[in-house]
Short mmCIF file of C-alpha atoms in Angstrom, two decimals:
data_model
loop_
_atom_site.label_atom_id
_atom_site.label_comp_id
_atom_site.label_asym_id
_atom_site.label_seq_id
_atom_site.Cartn_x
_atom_site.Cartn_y
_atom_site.Cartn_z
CA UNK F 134 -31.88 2.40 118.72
CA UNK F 135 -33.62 3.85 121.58
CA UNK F 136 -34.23 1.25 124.72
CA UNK F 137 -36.23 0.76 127.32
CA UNK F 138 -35.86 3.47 130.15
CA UNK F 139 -35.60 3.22 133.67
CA UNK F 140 -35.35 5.45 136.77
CA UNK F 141 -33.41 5.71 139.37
CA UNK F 142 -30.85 3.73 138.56
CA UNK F 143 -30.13 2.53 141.88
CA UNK F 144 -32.48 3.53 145.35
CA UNK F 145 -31.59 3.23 148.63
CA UNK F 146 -34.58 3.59 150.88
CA UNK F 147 -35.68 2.69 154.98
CA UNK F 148 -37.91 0.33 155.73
CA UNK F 149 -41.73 1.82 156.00
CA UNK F 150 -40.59 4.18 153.24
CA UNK F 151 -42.12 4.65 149.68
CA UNK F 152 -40.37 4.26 146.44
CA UNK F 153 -41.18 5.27 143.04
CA UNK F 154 -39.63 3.23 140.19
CA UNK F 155 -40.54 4.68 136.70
CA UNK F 156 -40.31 2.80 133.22
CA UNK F 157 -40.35 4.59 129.55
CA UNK F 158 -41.02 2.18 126.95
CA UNK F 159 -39.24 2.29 123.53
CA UNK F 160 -41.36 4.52 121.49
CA UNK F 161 -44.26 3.11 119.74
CA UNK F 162 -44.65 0.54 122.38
CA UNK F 163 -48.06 -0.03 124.02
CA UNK F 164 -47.60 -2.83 126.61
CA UNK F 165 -45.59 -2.55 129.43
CA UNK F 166 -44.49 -4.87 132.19
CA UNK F 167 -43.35 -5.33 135.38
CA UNK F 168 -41.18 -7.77 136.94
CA UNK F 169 -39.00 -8.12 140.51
CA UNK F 170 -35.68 -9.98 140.36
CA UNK F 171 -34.63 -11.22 143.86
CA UNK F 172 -30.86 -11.77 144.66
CA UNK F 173 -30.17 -15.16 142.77
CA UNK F 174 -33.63 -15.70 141.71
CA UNK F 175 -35.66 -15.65 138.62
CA UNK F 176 -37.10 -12.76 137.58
CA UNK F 177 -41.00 -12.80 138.84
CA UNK F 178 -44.15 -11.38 137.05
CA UNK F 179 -45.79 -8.51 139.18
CA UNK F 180 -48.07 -6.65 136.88
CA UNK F 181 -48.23 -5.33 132.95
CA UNK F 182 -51.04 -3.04 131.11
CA UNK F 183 -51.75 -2.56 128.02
CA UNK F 184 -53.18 0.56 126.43
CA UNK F 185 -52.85 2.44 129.61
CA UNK F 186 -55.37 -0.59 131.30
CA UNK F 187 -54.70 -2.76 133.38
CA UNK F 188 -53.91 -6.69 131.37
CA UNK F 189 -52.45 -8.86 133.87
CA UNK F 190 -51.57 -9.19 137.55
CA UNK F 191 -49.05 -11.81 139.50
CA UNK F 192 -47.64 -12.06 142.90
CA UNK F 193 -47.52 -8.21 143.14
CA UNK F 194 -47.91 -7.33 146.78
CA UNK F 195 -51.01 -4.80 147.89
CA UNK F 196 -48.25 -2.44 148.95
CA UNK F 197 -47.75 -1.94 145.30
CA UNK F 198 -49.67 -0.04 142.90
CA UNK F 199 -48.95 0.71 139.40
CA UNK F 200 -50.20 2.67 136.49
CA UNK F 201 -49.23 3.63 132.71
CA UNK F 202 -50.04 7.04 132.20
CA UNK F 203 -50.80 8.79 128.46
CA UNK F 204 -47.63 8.72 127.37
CA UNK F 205 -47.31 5.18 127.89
CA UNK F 206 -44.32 5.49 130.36
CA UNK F 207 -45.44 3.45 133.37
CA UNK F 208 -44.80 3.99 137.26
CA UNK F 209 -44.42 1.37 139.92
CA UNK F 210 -44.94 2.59 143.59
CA UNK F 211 -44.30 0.71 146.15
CA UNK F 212 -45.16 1.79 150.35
CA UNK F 213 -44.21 0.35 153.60
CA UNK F 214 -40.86 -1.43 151.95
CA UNK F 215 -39.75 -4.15 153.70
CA UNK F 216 -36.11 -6.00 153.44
CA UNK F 217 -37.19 -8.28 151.11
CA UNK F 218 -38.40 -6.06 148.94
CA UNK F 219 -35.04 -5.21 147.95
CA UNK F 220 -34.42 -6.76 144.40
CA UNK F 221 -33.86 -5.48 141.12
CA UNK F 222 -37.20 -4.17 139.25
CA UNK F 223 -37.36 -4.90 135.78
CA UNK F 224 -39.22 -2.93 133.10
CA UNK F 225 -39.79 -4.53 129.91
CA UNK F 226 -42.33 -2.95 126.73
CA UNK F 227 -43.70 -4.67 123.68
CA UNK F 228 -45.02 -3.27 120.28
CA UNK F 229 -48.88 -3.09 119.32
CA UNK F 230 -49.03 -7.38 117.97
CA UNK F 231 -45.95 -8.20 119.56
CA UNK F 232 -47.30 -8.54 123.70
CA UNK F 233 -45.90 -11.60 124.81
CA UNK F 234 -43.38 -12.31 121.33
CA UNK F 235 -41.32 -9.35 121.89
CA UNK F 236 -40.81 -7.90 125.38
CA UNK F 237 -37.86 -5.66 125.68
CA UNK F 238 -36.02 -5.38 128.73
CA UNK F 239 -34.96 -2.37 130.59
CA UNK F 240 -31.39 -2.10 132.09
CA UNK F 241 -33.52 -2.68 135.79
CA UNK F 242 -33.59 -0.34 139.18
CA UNK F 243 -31.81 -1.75 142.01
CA UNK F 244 -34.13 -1.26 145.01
CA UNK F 245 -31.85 -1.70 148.69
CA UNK F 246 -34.35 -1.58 151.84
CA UNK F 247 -32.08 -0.75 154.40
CA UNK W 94 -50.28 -24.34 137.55
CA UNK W 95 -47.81 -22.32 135.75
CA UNK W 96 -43.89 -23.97 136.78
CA UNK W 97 -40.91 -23.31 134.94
CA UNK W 98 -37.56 -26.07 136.04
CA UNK W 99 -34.13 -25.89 134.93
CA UNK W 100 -30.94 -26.78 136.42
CA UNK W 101 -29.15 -24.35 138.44
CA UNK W 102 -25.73 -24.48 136.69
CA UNK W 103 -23.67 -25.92 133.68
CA UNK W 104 -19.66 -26.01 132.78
CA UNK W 105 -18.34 -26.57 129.41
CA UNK W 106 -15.21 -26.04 127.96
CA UNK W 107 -14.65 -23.32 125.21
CA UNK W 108 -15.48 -24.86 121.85
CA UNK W 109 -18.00 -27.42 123.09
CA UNK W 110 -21.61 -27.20 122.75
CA UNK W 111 -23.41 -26.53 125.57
CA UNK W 112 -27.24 -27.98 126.06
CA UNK W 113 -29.54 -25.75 128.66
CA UNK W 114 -32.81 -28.12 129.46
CA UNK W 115 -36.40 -27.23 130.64
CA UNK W 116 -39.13 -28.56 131.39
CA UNK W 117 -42.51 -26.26 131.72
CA UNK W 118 -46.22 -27.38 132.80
CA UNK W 119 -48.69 -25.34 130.81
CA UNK W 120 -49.54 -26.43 128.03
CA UNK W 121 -51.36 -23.67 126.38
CA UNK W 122 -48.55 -21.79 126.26
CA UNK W 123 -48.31 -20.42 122.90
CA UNK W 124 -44.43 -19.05 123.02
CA UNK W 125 -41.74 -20.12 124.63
CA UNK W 126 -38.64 -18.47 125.41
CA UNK W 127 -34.72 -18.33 126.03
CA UNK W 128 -33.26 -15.49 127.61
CA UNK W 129 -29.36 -14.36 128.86
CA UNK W 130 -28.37 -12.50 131.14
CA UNK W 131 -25.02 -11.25 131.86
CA UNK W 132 -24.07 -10.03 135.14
CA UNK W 133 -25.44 -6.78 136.55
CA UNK W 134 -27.31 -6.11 133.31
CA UNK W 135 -31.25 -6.79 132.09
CA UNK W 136 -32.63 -9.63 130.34
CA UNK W 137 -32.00 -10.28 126.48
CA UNK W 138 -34.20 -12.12 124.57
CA UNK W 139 -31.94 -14.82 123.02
CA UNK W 140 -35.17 -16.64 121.03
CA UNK W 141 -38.26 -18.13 120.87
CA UNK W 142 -40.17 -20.75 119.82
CA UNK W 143 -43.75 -21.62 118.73
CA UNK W 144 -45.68 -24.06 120.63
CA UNK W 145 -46.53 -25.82 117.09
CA UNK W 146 -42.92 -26.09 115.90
CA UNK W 147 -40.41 -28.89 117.18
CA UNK W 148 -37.30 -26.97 116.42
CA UNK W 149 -35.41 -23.75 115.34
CA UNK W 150 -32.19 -22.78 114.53
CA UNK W 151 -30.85 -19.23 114.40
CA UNK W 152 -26.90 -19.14 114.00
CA UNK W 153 -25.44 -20.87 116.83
CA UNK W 154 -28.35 -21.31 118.69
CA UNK W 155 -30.75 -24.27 118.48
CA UNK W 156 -33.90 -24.62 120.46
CA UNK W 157 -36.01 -28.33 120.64
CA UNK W 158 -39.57 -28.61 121.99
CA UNK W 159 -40.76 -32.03 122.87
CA UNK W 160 -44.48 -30.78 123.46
CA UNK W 161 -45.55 -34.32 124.61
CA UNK W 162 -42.83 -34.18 127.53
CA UNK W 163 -43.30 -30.55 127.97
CA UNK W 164 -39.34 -30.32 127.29
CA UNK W 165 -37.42 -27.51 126.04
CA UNK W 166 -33.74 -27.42 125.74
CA UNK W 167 -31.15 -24.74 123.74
CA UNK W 168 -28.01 -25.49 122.15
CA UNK W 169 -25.42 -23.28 121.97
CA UNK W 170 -22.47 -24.65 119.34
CA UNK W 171 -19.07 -23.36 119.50
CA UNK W 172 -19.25 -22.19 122.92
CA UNK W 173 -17.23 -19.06 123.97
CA UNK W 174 -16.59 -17.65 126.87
CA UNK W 175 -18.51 -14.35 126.09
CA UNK W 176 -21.34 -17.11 126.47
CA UNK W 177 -21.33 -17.17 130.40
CA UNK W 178 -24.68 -16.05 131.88
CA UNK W 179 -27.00 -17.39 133.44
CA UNK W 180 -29.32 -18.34 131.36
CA UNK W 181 -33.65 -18.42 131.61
CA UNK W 182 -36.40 -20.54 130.09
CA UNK W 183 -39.87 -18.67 129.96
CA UNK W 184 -43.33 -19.22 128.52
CA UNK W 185 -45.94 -17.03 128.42
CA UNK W 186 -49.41 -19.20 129.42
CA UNK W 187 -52.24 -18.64 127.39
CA UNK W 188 -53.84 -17.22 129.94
CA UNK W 189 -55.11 -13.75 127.71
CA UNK W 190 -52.52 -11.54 129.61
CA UNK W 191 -49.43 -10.95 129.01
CA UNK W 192 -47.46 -12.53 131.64
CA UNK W 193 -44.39 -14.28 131.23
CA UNK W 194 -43.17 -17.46 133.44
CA UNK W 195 -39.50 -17.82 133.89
CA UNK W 196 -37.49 -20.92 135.57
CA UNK W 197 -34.93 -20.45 138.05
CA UNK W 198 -31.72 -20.29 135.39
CA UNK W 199 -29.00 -21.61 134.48
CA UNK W 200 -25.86 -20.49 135.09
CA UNK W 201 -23.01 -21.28 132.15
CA UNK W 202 -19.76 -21.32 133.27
CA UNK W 203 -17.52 -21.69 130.39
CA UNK W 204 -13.81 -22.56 130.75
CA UNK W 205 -11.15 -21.37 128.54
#
């Protein structure tokens, strides 16, 4: 069964640099979510849309911007990195009805801000 | 506010059931969750529970809600050592978003 889609992998990047973390949702799925996973810590909520809007926000930093685009995949950009925003970025996607019952995690991109 | 506690780890020995507890603070939330996650990988969705049930088993797995307390725990029977993870409690306030609210984890150790 097809899974949740994430790219790169694995980014190295300076600090002031810009990443680009991408996120492809199983198909069929119209939310998707965002969530940064500091070194020994609990995955945190930064943002997830619904429908290509907007649905909720959480301690995502003004560096960041997202967007899901018309295909529902979703990108999460992020500028001037700092150290600590190396973590592991989580994807997740839910089914139209399922939202916050069934949220499917992606395989994650490990972000290192050297 | 929206808090999520667990302890930080738990040993058991193979074959012994292992309880995870939680305690969470909203009380709208309408689901609440258990997730694993091994090592290196993502987050898998282990179960869930409705706010209006009490319990629910699935296989070796049971989940209690005390709603009064705000308490959740899971039960893992049998436990194997494939079970080490750490494992996290999450709800998802009521908040008309779809956010979810994890605790810190749990990390399993399981001893052979």
């Amino acid at each position: 069964a097809a899974g949740v889609i994430q790219s790169p992998r694995h980014l190295i990047k300076e600090k002031r640099e810009t990443a680009t973390l991408k996120c492809y949702p199983i198909p069929r799925h119209d939310t998707v979510y965002w969530y940064q996973q500091g070194p020994g810590q609990d995955p945190q909520f930064l943002i997830s849309f619904y429908e290509k809007m907007q649905s909720d926000k959480g301690s995502i930093p003004d560096r960041f911007s997202a967007q899901q685009f018309s295909d529902y995949h979703s990108e999460l950009n992020m500028s001037s990195l700092e150290l600590g925003d190396s973590a592991l970025y989580f994807c997740a996607s839910s089914p139209p009805g399922g939202q916050q019952l069934e949220q499917y995690f992606g395989p994650g991109t490990r972000l290192t801000v050297t | 506010g929206e808090d999520v506690e667990q302890s930080l780890f738990l040993s058991v020995r193979e074959g012994d059931s292992s309880v995870i507890n939680c305690t969470y603070t909203d009380s709208s939330s309408t689901y609440l969750y258990w997730y694993k996650q091994e090592p290196g990988a993502g987050l898998q969705l282990l179960t869930y529970i409705f706010s209006n049930m009490d319990m629910k088993q699935d296989q070796r797995l049971t989940v209690l809600l005390n709603k009064k307390d705000k308490h959740l725990s899971l039960r893992i029977a049998d436990t194997q050592t494939g079970d080490s993870a750490i494992y996290f409690c999450a709800e998802s306030p009521n908040t008309g978003g779809f956010k979810t609210i994890f605790g810190a984890g749990t990390r399993l150790f399981v001893k052979a």
